[in-house]
Short mmCIF file of C-alpha atoms in Angstrom, two decimals:
data_model
loop_
_atom_site.label_atom_id
_atom_site.label_comp_id
_atom_site.label_asym_id
_atom_site.label_seq_id
_atom_site.Cartn_x
_atom_site.Cartn_y
_atom_site.Cartn_z
CA THR A 30 0.00 0.00 0.00
CA VAL A 31 1.40 3.37 -1.03
CA ILE A 32 0.16 6.43 0.87
CA PRO A 33 1.17 9.62 -0.92
CA ALA A 34 1.68 12.47 1.56
CA ARG A 35 3.17 15.57 0.06
CA GLY A 36 4.20 18.39 2.40
CA GLY A 37 3.00 21.40 0.46
CA SER A 38 -0.72 21.41 1.16
CA LYS A 39 -2.21 24.85 0.49
CA GLY A 40 -5.93 24.39 1.27
CA ILE A 41 -5.15 23.23 4.82
CA PRO A 42 -1.51 23.94 5.72
CA LYS A 43 0.36 20.91 7.12
CA LYS A 44 -2.80 18.89 6.55
CA ASN A 45 -1.25 15.42 6.63
CA ILE A 46 0.32 15.82 10.06
CA ARG A 47 -2.29 18.07 11.65
CA PHE A 48 -4.11 16.37 14.52
CA ILE A 49 -7.74 15.37 13.94
CA ALA A 50 -9.71 13.67 16.72
CA GLY A 51 -6.50 13.01 18.66
CA LYS A 52 -4.17 11.72 15.92
CA PRO A 53 -2.32 13.08 12.88
CA LEU A 54 -4.44 12.76 9.76
CA LEU A 55 -1.81 10.54 8.17
CA ALA A 56 -2.08 8.02 11.02
CA TYR A 57 -5.58 6.92 10.03
CA ALA A 58 -4.51 5.68 6.59
CA ILE A 59 -1.48 3.90 8.05
CA GLN A 60 -3.53 2.17 10.73
CA CYS A 61 -6.27 1.24 8.26
CA SER A 62 -3.66 -0.55 6.14
CA LEU A 63 -1.81 -2.21 9.02
CA GLU A 64 -5.07 -3.51 10.52
CA SER A 65 -6.03 -5.19 7.24
CA SER A 66 -6.33 -8.97 7.28
CA TYR A 67 -4.19 -9.00 4.14
CA ASN A 68 -0.43 -9.04 4.63
CA MET A 69 0.74 -5.81 3.08
CA ASP A 70 3.71 -3.50 3.24
CA VAL A 71 2.69 0.07 4.02
CA VAL A 72 4.85 2.83 2.62
CA ILE A 73 4.65 6.60 2.77
CA SER A 74 5.89 8.61 -0.19
CA SER A 75 6.78 12.07 1.06
CA ASP A 76 9.17 14.94 0.48
CA GLU A 77 8.89 16.33 4.02
CA GLU A 78 10.92 15.13 6.97
CA GLU A 79 8.24 15.79 9.58
CA ILE A 80 5.75 13.64 7.67
CA GLN A 81 8.35 10.91 7.30
CA ASN A 82 9.07 10.87 11.05
CA ILE A 83 5.40 10.60 11.95
CA ALA A 84 4.92 7.83 9.39
CA ARG A 85 7.72 5.80 10.98
CA ARG A 86 6.21 6.28 14.44
CA PHE A 87 2.97 4.70 13.26
CA GLY A 88 4.73 1.74 11.66
CA ALA A 89 5.02 2.63 7.97
CA TYR A 90 8.00 2.38 5.65
CA VAL A 91 9.18 5.68 4.17
CA ILE A 92 10.27 6.40 0.62
CA GLU A 93 11.65 9.88 0.15
CA ARG A 94 9.97 11.52 -2.78
CA PRO A 95 12.27 13.32 -5.24
CA ALA A 96 11.71 17.04 -5.64
CA ALA A 97 10.71 16.49 -9.25
CA LEU A 98 7.72 14.45 -8.04
CA ALA A 99 6.73 16.83 -5.23
CA ASP A 100 5.32 19.63 -7.37
CA ASP A 101 1.57 20.13 -6.95
CA LYS A 102 1.15 19.82 -10.75
CA ILE A 103 2.48 16.26 -10.75
CA THR A 104 -0.17 13.54 -10.93
CA LEU A 105 -0.11 10.55 -8.60
CA ASP A 106 0.80 8.00 -11.28
CA PRO A 107 4.58 8.63 -11.34
CA VAL A 108 4.59 9.05 -7.54
CA ILE A 109 3.00 5.63 -6.95
CA TYR A 110 5.25 4.02 -9.57
CA HIS A 111 8.37 5.51 -7.97
CA ALA A 112 7.42 4.36 -4.45
CA THR A 113 6.52 0.86 -5.68
CA ALA A 114 9.73 0.42 -7.64
CA ARG A 115 11.88 1.66 -4.76
CA MET A 116 10.12 -0.68 -2.27
CA GLU A 117 10.72 -3.62 -4.62
CA GLU A 118 14.42 -2.73 -4.61
CA VAL A 119 14.52 -2.37 -0.83
CA LYS A 120 12.53 -5.52 -0.10
CA GLN A 121 14.05 -7.53 -2.97
CA THR A 122 10.60 -8.64 -4.05
CA HIS A 123 7.98 -8.14 -6.73
CA TYR A 124 4.47 -7.05 -5.71
CA ASP A 125 1.36 -8.53 -7.29
CA VAL A 126 -1.06 -5.83 -6.17
CA VAL A 127 -0.49 -2.13 -5.49
CA ILE A 128 -2.97 -0.10 -3.45
CA THR A 129 -2.98 3.66 -3.46
CA LEU A 130 -4.48 4.84 -0.20
CA GLN A 131 -5.13 8.54 0.29
CA PRO A 132 -4.40 10.06 3.73
CA THR A 133 -7.32 12.44 3.15
CA SER A 134 -9.88 9.64 3.74
CA PRO A 135 -9.57 9.03 7.50
CA LEU A 136 -13.07 7.54 7.80
CA LEU A 137 -12.23 4.48 5.71
CA SER A 138 -12.24 1.31 7.83
CA SER A 139 -9.92 -1.67 7.43
CA LYS A 140 -13.00 -3.87 7.01
CA THR A 141 -14.14 -1.88 3.98
CA LEU A 142 -10.63 -1.95 2.56
CA ASP A 143 -10.52 -5.73 3.02
CA ASP A 144 -13.91 -6.11 1.36
CA ALA A 145 -12.67 -4.08 -1.60
CA ILE A 146 -9.50 -6.19 -1.94
CA ARG A 147 -11.59 -9.36 -1.83
CA PHE A 148 -13.92 -7.91 -4.47
CA PHE A 149 -10.87 -7.10 -6.63
CA ILE A 150 -9.42 -10.59 -6.33
CA GLN A 151 -12.61 -12.62 -6.73
CA ASN A 152 -13.78 -10.74 -9.83
CA GLU A 153 -10.39 -10.64 -11.56
CA TYR A 154 -10.48 -6.92 -12.26
CA ASP A 155 -7.37 -5.04 -13.33
CA THR A 156 -8.29 -2.01 -11.26
CA VAL A 157 -10.85 -1.22 -8.57
CA LEU A 158 -11.41 2.24 -7.15
CA SER A 159 -13.58 3.51 -4.32
CA GLY A 160 -16.93 5.13 -4.93
CA VAL A 161 -20.05 6.15 -3.04
CA ASN A 162 -23.62 5.94 -4.25
CA ASP A 163 -24.73 9.55 -4.66
CA PRO A 164 -27.86 9.68 -6.86
CA ARG A 165 -29.08 13.20 -7.56
CA LEU A 166 -31.55 14.97 -9.77
CA SER A 167 -28.86 16.67 -11.83
CA TRP A 168 -28.88 18.97 -14.85
CA ARG A 169 -26.47 19.79 -17.68
CA MET A 170 -25.95 22.75 -19.98
CA GLU A 171 -26.23 22.29 -23.75
CA ASP A 172 -26.09 25.31 -26.03
CA GLY A 173 -27.10 27.58 -23.17
CA ILE A 174 -30.12 25.44 -22.22
CA CYS A 175 -30.51 23.48 -18.96
CA LEU A 176 -31.47 19.87 -19.63
CA PRO A 177 -32.21 17.15 -17.04
CA ASN A 178 -29.94 14.12 -16.66
CA TYR A 179 -32.91 12.01 -15.63
CA LYS A 180 -35.98 10.62 -17.35
CA LYS A 181 -38.36 10.81 -14.40
CA ARG A 182 -38.35 12.79 -11.15
CA LEU A 183 -38.10 10.35 -8.23
CA ASN A 184 -37.26 10.58 -4.55
CA ARG A 185 -33.54 10.09 -3.93
CA GLN A 186 -33.91 6.56 -2.55
CA TYR A 187 -35.59 5.45 -5.78
CA LEU A 188 -33.10 6.95 -8.21
CA PRO A 189 -30.78 4.55 -10.06
CA LYS A 190 -27.38 3.97 -8.50
CA GLU A 191 -24.82 6.61 -9.40
CA LEU A 192 -21.32 5.92 -8.09
CA LYS A 193 -19.09 8.91 -7.46
CA GLU A 194 -15.35 8.45 -6.89
CA THR A 195 -14.28 9.12 -3.33
CA GLY A 196 -10.54 9.02 -3.93
CA ALA A 197 -9.98 6.81 -0.89
CA PHE A 198 -8.21 3.96 -2.70
CA VAL A 199 -7.20 2.54 -6.06
CA ILE A 200 -6.39 -1.18 -6.14
CA THR A 201 -4.56 -2.37 -9.24
CA HIS A 202 -2.36 -5.18 -10.54
CA ARG A 203 1.33 -4.33 -10.42
CA LYS A 204 1.77 -4.66 -14.19
CA HIS A 205 -0.58 -1.71 -14.71
CA VAL A 206 1.38 0.61 -12.39
CA THR A 207 3.52 2.76 -14.68
CA PRO A 208 4.75 6.35 -14.61
CA GLU A 209 1.79 7.21 -16.84
CA SER A 210 -1.10 5.23 -15.33
CA ARG A 211 -2.46 2.95 -12.59
CA PHE A 212 -5.45 1.65 -14.55
CA GLY A 213 -5.81 -1.58 -16.48
CA PRO A 214 -8.50 -2.22 -19.10
CA ARG A 215 -10.97 -3.93 -16.75
CA VAL A 216 -12.00 -1.31 -14.17
CA SER A 217 -14.73 -1.44 -11.53
CA VAL A 218 -15.93 0.76 -8.69
CA PHE A 219 -16.33 -0.64 -5.19
CA GLU A 220 -19.10 1.05 -3.25
CA VAL A 221 -17.99 2.20 0.19
CA PRO A 222 -20.45 3.09 2.97
CA GLU A 223 -21.53 6.71 2.88
CA CYS A 224 -20.26 7.20 6.43
CA GLU A 225 -16.71 6.28 5.23
CA ALA A 226 -16.73 8.28 2.01
CA GLY A 227 -15.48 11.63 3.30
CA ASP A 228 -12.47 13.17 1.55
CA ILE A 229 -10.68 16.13 3.13
CA ASP A 230 -9.89 18.97 0.74
CA THR A 231 -11.27 22.02 2.55
CA PRO A 232 -11.58 23.26 6.14
CA GLN A 233 -15.27 22.36 5.98
CA ASP A 234 -14.36 18.79 4.98
CA TRP A 235 -12.00 18.73 7.94
CA LEU A 236 -14.73 19.73 10.38
CA ILE A 237 -17.12 17.11 9.01
CA ALA A 238 -14.49 14.37 9.25
CA GLN A 239 -13.50 15.42 12.76
CA TYR A 240 -17.15 15.27 13.77
CA ALA A 241 -17.48 11.76 12.34
CA LEU A 242 -14.23 10.49 13.92
CA GLN A 243 -15.43 11.56 17.34
CA LYS A 244 -18.55 9.41 17.06
CA LYS A 245 -19.06 6.91 19.82
CA ASN A 246 -21.02 3.68 19.83
CA ILE A 247 -23.55 4.09 22.63
CA LEU A 248 -25.58 1.08 23.72
CA ILE A 249 -28.70 1.84 25.77
CA ARG A 250 -30.18 -1.04 27.74
CA LEU A 251 -33.71 -0.33 28.91
CA GLU A 252 -37.02 -1.89 29.89
CA GLY A 253 -40.67 -0.90 29.54
CA TYR A 254 -43.60 -3.02 30.72
CA PRO A 255 -46.67 -2.45 32.93
CA GLN A 256 -45.03 -3.16 36.27
CA ILE A 257 -42.30 -0.54 35.87
CA GLY A 258 -43.97 1.80 33.39
CA MET A 259 -42.67 3.43 30.25
CA GLY A 260 -40.49 6.15 31.77
CA HIS A 261 -37.28 4.31 30.91
CA ILE A 262 -38.32 4.02 27.28
CA TYR A 263 -39.20 7.69 26.97
CA ARG A 264 -35.93 8.71 28.61
CA GLY A 265 -34.01 6.46 26.25
CA LEU A 266 -35.69 8.07 23.27
CA ARG A 267 -34.94 11.50 24.68
CA LEU A 268 -31.27 10.52 24.84
CA ALA A 269 -31.38 9.78 21.12
CA GLU A 270 -32.27 13.42 20.51
CA SER A 271 -29.15 14.48 22.41
CA PHE A 272 -26.82 12.01 20.70
CA ILE A 273 -27.76 12.42 17.07
CA GLU A 274 -24.06 12.69 16.17
CA HIS A 275 -23.25 9.26 17.69
CA ASN A 276 -24.20 5.68 16.85
CA LEU A 277 -26.99 4.38 19.10
CA LEU A 278 -28.35 0.89 19.65
CA TYR A 279 -31.17 0.06 22.06
CA VAL A 280 -31.18 -3.33 23.78
CA ILE A 281 -34.41 -4.47 25.39
CA SER A 282 -35.69 -7.75 26.83
CA SER A 283 -38.52 -9.70 25.22
CA GLN A 284 -40.74 -9.15 28.27
CA SER A 285 -40.87 -5.42 27.42
CA GLN A 286 -43.44 -5.74 24.64
CA LEU A 287 -44.73 -2.20 25.21
CA GLY A 288 -41.19 -0.84 25.05
CA ILE A 289 -40.48 -2.81 21.88
CA GLN A 290 -43.62 -1.38 20.32
CA LYS A 291 -42.50 2.16 21.14
CA LEU A 292 -38.99 1.58 19.79
CA GLU A 293 -40.47 0.14 16.62
CA GLN A 294 -42.48 3.33 16.16
CA SER A 295 -39.40 5.47 16.73
CA HIS A 296 -37.43 3.87 13.84
CA TYR A 297 -34.25 3.73 15.93
CA PRO A 298 -32.21 0.49 15.78
CA TYR A 299 -32.89 -1.97 18.59
CA HIS A 300 -32.10 -5.55 19.53
CA VAL A 301 -34.28 -7.87 21.62
CA ILE A 302 -32.58 -10.12 24.18
CA GLU A 303 -33.69 -12.89 26.54
CA ASN A 304 -31.02 -12.63 29.24
CA ASP A 305 -27.67 -11.14 30.26
CA GLU A 306 -25.76 -13.57 28.05
CA ASP A 307 -27.56 -12.22 25.00
CA PHE A 308 -26.78 -8.71 26.18
CA PHE A 309 -23.03 -9.31 26.39
CA VAL A 310 -22.97 -10.92 22.94
CA CYS A 311 -24.72 -7.83 21.57
CA LEU A 312 -22.31 -5.56 23.45
CA ASP A 313 -19.33 -7.28 21.86
CA GLN A 314 -20.78 -7.20 18.35
CA PHE A 315 -21.70 -3.53 18.59
CA GLN A 316 -18.25 -2.63 19.96
CA ALA A 317 -19.78 -0.15 22.36
CA ASP A 318 -17.79 2.71 23.82
CA VAL A 319 -20.52 3.62 26.31
CA VAL A 320 -23.23 1.51 27.96
CA ILE A 321 -26.26 3.20 29.50
CA ASN A 322 -28.30 1.05 31.89
CA ASP A 323 -31.87 2.25 32.39
CA ILE A 324 -33.12 -0.93 34.05
CA LEU A 325 -33.47 0.27 37.65
CA ASP A 326 -31.23 -1.51 40.19
CA THR A 327 -28.11 -3.39 39.09
CA THR A 328 -26.21 -6.17 40.82
CA ILE A 329 -22.50 -6.33 41.59
CA PRO A 330 -21.85 -9.46 39.41
CA TYR A 331 -23.52 -7.83 36.39
CA MET A 332 -21.60 -4.60 36.84
CA GLN A 333 -18.30 -6.40 37.45
CA ARG A 334 -18.68 -8.28 34.19
CA LEU A 335 -19.62 -5.09 32.37
CA LYS A 336 -16.66 -3.27 33.90
CA LYS A 337 -14.24 -5.86 32.49
CA THR A 338 -15.22 -4.90 28.94
CA GLY A 339 -13.63 -1.48 29.40
CA VAL A 340 -16.70 0.51 28.35
CA ARG A 341 -17.86 3.67 30.09
CA ILE A 342 -20.92 2.80 32.22
CA ILE A 343 -23.78 5.18 32.99
CA ASN A 344 -26.77 4.06 35.06
CA PHE A 345 -30.10 5.81 35.57
CA GLU A 346 -32.16 5.52 38.77
CA ASP A 347 -29.87 2.78 40.07
CA LEU A 348 -30.20 2.22 43.82
CA GLY A 349 -28.87 -1.34 43.66
CA ASP A 350 -25.59 -2.75 44.97
CA GLY A 351 -24.00 -2.46 41.53
CA HIS A 352 -24.28 1.33 41.31
CA THR A 353 -20.92 1.84 43.03
CA LEU A 354 -19.15 0.32 40.00
CA ALA A 355 -20.69 2.69 37.44
CA ASP A 356 -18.73 5.63 36.09
CA ALA A 357 -21.80 7.75 36.77
CA VAL A 358 -25.27 7.23 38.22
CA ILE A 359 -27.92 9.83 37.41
CA ASN A 360 -30.91 10.00 39.74
CA ALA A 361 -32.96 13.00 38.63
CA LEU A 362 -36.05 12.13 40.68
CA TYR A 363 -34.23 11.61 43.97
CA GLU A 364 -32.71 13.95 46.50
CA LYS A 365 -29.11 13.31 47.52
CA SER A 366 -29.01 10.37 49.96
CA GLU A 367 -25.29 9.60 49.80
CA ARG A 368 -22.22 11.41 48.62
CA ALA A 369 -19.97 9.85 46.01
CA PRO A 370 -18.12 11.32 43.01
CA ASN A 371 -20.07 9.11 40.58
CA LEU A 372 -23.55 10.08 41.83
CA TYR A 373 -25.59 12.90 40.29
CA TRP A 374 -28.76 13.70 42.19
CA GLY A 375 -31.69 15.98 41.57
CA ASP A 376 -33.85 17.65 38.96
CA LYS A 377 -30.94 19.57 37.40
CA TYR A 378 -30.19 16.31 35.55
CA TYR A 379 -33.72 15.75 34.25
CA LEU A 380 -34.06 15.15 30.51
CA ILE A 381 -36.95 17.36 29.51
CA ARG A 382 -38.30 16.73 26.04
CA ASP A 383 -37.74 19.34 23.34
CA GLU A 384 -41.43 20.19 23.07
CA PHE A 385 -41.30 21.56 26.63
CA LEU A 386 -38.42 23.87 25.75
CA LEU A 387 -40.63 25.60 23.19
CA ALA A 388 -43.98 25.49 24.98
CA GLN A 389 -45.58 28.42 26.80
CA PRO A 390 -46.73 27.50 30.35
CA ARG A 391 -50.37 28.23 31.14
CA SER A 392 -50.95 31.52 32.91
CA PHE A 393 -52.55 31.29 36.34
CA HIS A 394 -56.36 31.49 36.66
CA ASP A 395 -58.24 31.97 39.93
CA LYS A 396 -61.08 29.84 38.59
CA VAL A 397 -60.40 26.22 37.71
CA GLU A 398 -61.82 25.32 34.33
CA GLU A 399 -59.64 22.48 33.07
CA ILE A 400 -58.36 19.45 35.01
CA LEU A 401 -55.82 17.05 33.52
CA VAL A 402 -55.52 13.39 34.56
CA ILE A 403 -52.33 11.60 33.52
CA PHE A 404 -50.91 8.47 35.14
CA GLY A 405 -48.09 7.46 32.81
CA GLY A 406 -47.77 4.94 30.05
CA THR A 407 -49.37 1.94 31.79
CA ASP A 408 -51.07 2.96 35.08
CA PRO A 409 -50.78 -0.58 36.53
CA ASN A 410 -52.87 0.34 39.60
CA TYR A 411 -55.69 1.91 37.57
CA LEU A 412 -55.45 5.20 39.43
CA THR A 413 -57.08 6.81 36.40
CA ARG A 414 -60.32 4.96 37.14
CA LYS A 415 -60.51 6.16 40.76
CA THR A 416 -59.68 9.71 39.75
CA VAL A 417 -62.33 9.77 37.02
CA GLN A 418 -64.90 8.49 39.51
CA ALA A 419 -64.01 11.37 41.82
CA LEU A 420 -64.22 13.85 38.97
CA LYS A 421 -67.69 12.62 38.03
CA ARG A 422 -68.91 13.90 41.37
CA LEU A 423 -67.22 17.25 40.79
CA VAL A 424 -68.59 17.86 37.31
CA LYS A 425 -72.09 17.47 38.70
CA GLU A 426 -71.37 20.34 41.07
CA HIS A 427 -69.20 22.58 38.87
CA ASN A 428 -68.97 23.39 35.20
CA LEU A 429 -65.61 21.67 34.74
CA HIS A 430 -63.84 20.04 31.85
CA SER A 431 -61.38 17.20 32.32
CA THR A 432 -58.94 15.68 29.87
CA ILE A 433 -58.05 12.08 30.65
CA ILE A 434 -54.77 11.00 29.04
CA LEU A 435 -54.21 7.27 28.81
CA GLY A 436 -50.75 5.92 28.03
CA MET A 437 -50.09 3.53 25.16
CA GLY A 438 -50.00 0.61 27.62
CA TYR A 439 -53.27 1.37 29.43
CA GLN A 440 -55.40 -1.79 29.26
CA ASN A 441 -58.93 -0.53 30.05
CA ALA A 442 -59.50 2.48 27.84
CA ALA A 443 -63.00 1.25 26.98
CA GLU A 444 -63.92 1.22 30.67
CA ILE A 445 -62.84 4.86 31.12
CA ARG A 446 -64.83 5.91 28.08
CA LYS A 447 -67.87 4.08 29.48
CA ILE A 448 -67.54 5.78 32.87
CA THR A 449 -67.39 9.22 31.25
CA ALA A 450 -70.04 8.57 28.59
CA ASP A 451 -72.79 10.30 30.59
CA PHE A 452 -70.83 13.56 30.50
CA PRO A 453 -69.66 14.00 26.90
CA ASN A 454 -69.20 17.75 27.33
CA ASN A 455 -67.13 17.41 30.49
CA PHE A 456 -64.65 14.65 29.63
CA ASN A 457 -62.20 14.16 26.80
CA VAL A 458 -60.46 10.77 26.83
CA VAL A 459 -57.34 10.52 24.66
CA GLN A 460 -54.70 7.80 24.39
CA ASP A 461 -51.00 7.73 23.48
CA VAL A 462 -50.61 11.48 23.11
CA LYS A 463 -47.78 12.73 20.89
CA MET A 464 -47.71 16.44 21.90
CA MET A 465 -48.22 16.53 25.65
CA THR A 466 -47.74 20.28 25.95
CA GLU A 467 -50.97 20.90 24.06
CA TYR A 468 -52.90 19.38 26.95
CA MET A 469 -50.72 20.45 29.87
CA GLY A 470 -50.74 24.02 28.60
CA LYS A 471 -54.52 24.20 29.11
CA ALA A 472 -54.70 22.66 32.60
CA ASP A 473 -55.39 24.55 35.82
CA ILE A 474 -54.88 21.42 37.95
CA ALA A 475 -53.33 18.05 37.16
CA ILE A 476 -53.58 14.68 38.89
CA SER A 477 -50.57 12.52 38.12
CA SER A 478 -48.35 9.68 39.24
CA GLN A 479 -44.98 10.42 40.82
CA GLY A 480 -42.68 9.64 37.90
CA ARG A 481 -41.10 11.73 35.16
CA THR A 482 -44.46 13.30 34.24
CA MET A 483 -44.37 15.43 37.35
CA LEU A 484 -41.29 17.26 36.06
CA GLU A 485 -43.04 17.96 32.78
CA LEU A 486 -45.92 19.43 34.77
CA VAL A 487 -43.43 21.63 36.61
CA ALA A 488 -42.13 22.87 33.25
CA MET A 489 -45.71 23.88 32.39
CA ASN A 490 -46.44 25.39 35.86
CA VAL A 491 -49.46 23.18 36.52
CA PRO A 492 -50.39 22.73 40.23
CA THR A 493 -50.48 18.96 40.65
CA ILE A 494 -51.89 16.32 42.99
CA LEU A 495 -49.62 13.27 43.06
CA MET A 496 -50.36 9.61 43.73
CA ALA A 497 -47.49 7.13 43.57
CA GLN A 498 -47.90 3.91 41.59
CA ASN A 499 -45.62 1.92 43.91
CA GLU A 500 -43.32 2.18 46.91
CA ARG A 501 -40.35 3.13 44.75
CA GLU A 502 -42.18 6.14 43.36
CA THR A 503 -42.83 7.37 46.91
CA THR A 504 -39.05 7.80 47.25
CA HIS A 505 -39.00 10.27 44.34
CA ALA A 506 -38.38 13.20 46.63
CA PHE A 507 -39.03 15.80 43.95
CA GLY A 508 -42.78 15.28 44.42
CA SER A 509 -43.08 17.61 47.42
CA LEU A 510 -44.95 20.77 48.32
CA GLU A 511 -41.65 22.63 48.06
CA ASN A 512 -41.74 21.96 44.31
CA GLY A 513 -45.45 22.68 43.85
CA PHE A 514 -47.14 19.32 44.56
CA LEU A 515 -49.81 17.98 46.90
CA ASN A 516 -48.75 14.40 47.55
CA LEU A 517 -51.32 11.78 48.55
CA GLY A 518 -48.72 9.01 48.83
CA LEU A 519 -49.47 5.53 47.49
CA GLY A 520 -52.34 5.75 45.06
CA ARG A 521 -53.76 2.36 46.03
CA ASP A 522 -54.29 3.70 49.56
CA ALA A 523 -56.22 6.75 48.38
CA ASP A 524 -59.96 6.17 48.00
CA VAL A 525 -62.32 8.04 45.71
CA SER A 526 -63.55 10.29 48.54
CA LEU A 527 -60.03 11.45 49.43
CA ILE A 528 -59.27 12.21 45.80
CA TYR A 529 -62.58 14.08 45.45
CA GLU A 530 -62.05 16.15 48.61
CA THR A 531 -58.44 17.00 47.67
CA ILE A 532 -59.35 18.21 44.18
CA LYS A 533 -62.32 20.17 45.50
CA TRP A 534 -60.23 21.81 48.24
CA LEU A 535 -57.48 22.77 45.80
CA MET A 536 -60.05 24.18 43.37
CA HIS A 537 -61.34 26.53 46.03
CA CYS A 538 -57.90 27.64 47.26
CA PRO A 539 -56.51 29.88 44.52
CA ALA A 540 -53.87 31.26 46.89
CA VAL A 541 -52.50 27.75 47.42
CA ARG A 542 -52.49 27.01 43.70
CA LYS A 543 -50.79 30.31 42.98
CA ASN A 544 -48.09 29.49 45.51
CA MET A 545 -47.64 26.03 43.93
CA CYS A 546 -47.15 27.71 40.55
CA ALA A 547 -44.62 30.08 42.07
CA GLN A 548 -42.64 27.15 43.48
CA MET A 549 -42.67 25.42 40.13
CA SER A 550 -41.53 28.52 38.26
CA LYS A 551 -38.31 28.55 40.29
CA LYS A 552 -37.19 25.37 38.58
CA ASP A 553 -35.10 25.57 35.42
CA LEU A 554 -35.18 22.20 33.64
CA THR A 555 -33.83 23.45 30.33
CA LYS A 556 -30.17 22.56 30.87
CA GLY A 557 -30.58 18.97 32.07
CA ALA A 558 -29.96 17.37 28.68
CA ALA A 559 -26.68 19.24 28.23
CA ARG A 560 -25.51 18.25 31.71
CA VAL A 561 -26.43 14.60 31.19
CA LYS A 562 -24.68 14.52 27.83
CA GLN A 563 -21.48 15.82 29.41
CA ILE A 564 -21.68 13.16 32.12
CA ILE A 565 -22.29 10.33 29.65
CA LEU A 566 -19.35 11.34 27.48
CA GLY A 567 -17.12 12.13 30.46
CA GLU A 568 -16.70 15.77 29.50
CA ASN A 569 -16.56 18.41 32.23
CA GLU A 570 -18.81 16.52 34.60
CA VAL A 571 -20.72 18.96 36.85
#
């Protein structure tokens, strides 16, 4: 493999030895070649001593390029021929195949290079060069008139394949490498993945390549089923919005059918597993840099095994024995209960969805006109039913309207619609809402469970009555009067009369509701995503 690396770059001065994502640009081409499964000599042809020194440090041979071949008007053909001939003299051998590998294609992987070499050998081509499929609706000029290069306008994915040279590599038989050419009569183009097709010629190209080289493989393990709710799934999807520039893979167990359904709708890649063994196989295949566990409590054996893989480990809402082995544990719904450098407590680390960053909170009204009922994605204790029964008594006494939001996993939607059927003007029952702010922004009071929804209600300044779905939710310390909530504790212990009396009392206490709104307005949840992203990537953790 010959890597031509001239010293006189003008577009980006000292381009070949300038550091990009932690290494000199030249190093990527050298390492790509050396990591190939094919046994190849890797040589740098250069006229500059600094380039030659760096090439040697990364394991390449160096052929000093004569001044006559270092001019920017010289084509690569005589350069590659010179380096090949000199290496044959040095190594006292004759090469069968010569590969030109450009240092300006740092995204090219050794796997793709190997695939191209295999393609070259198996199909008996004289020359194979790299290309990327780049179909476009293009036009040409003829006699001053614009004419289309296509017969029919189609969406890009339906256009015929159009391979554009990337310049990453040229693979050719030695007999066709001459001072005038590197191409034999039988030429083909090997399609490289679009993510590896970048070629650096301009500062903008450099920035794009640097961005791509800094990508991490982030594996998110999560669960979502009636017993634990859908909060983990929604948080995992929110993370995807923050990590658009990285490669994500969700891993979820087969028992999480609701979670699988939501991931399927999201169009993000996911893998279904049966047990921890499946998980570790997936982890190895994905070559993860970061693992995010959103599966509640972890055990020490699981975390010890995960730690041995060398990945960075981030856990959410982990109160188990294994949390001490994580690089970071983020508990947004809990107040600080222990001090440790890897623990991040409190609402400042809450991942609010983008729609809440744009929404306008409802202004305060003395009179309550709209009540919102929302108990998460599954409501396993059917708190919605008890609350609706309490509201039926209220709507008989007051001209109220209530919106009942049922999550995608709620099992008895027909029952709720039947209960409210006698009051069609007072109840609106909706399921699996996409834009939650449209409903929260109209509410004067909300009745909710004690999970992530309560923070969304804070963002919208909605005075809220909380009922926890389970004992774990009761430990979510954010759900306190200090943050604008009336907390009734475990929902299964609250009867219809208590719910009715609490709503009625809050309706008739505008001063209390106004104070609850004031407490909520003190919270700034807009920076949580940025903080969590820094923690996950290990950048300036605060």
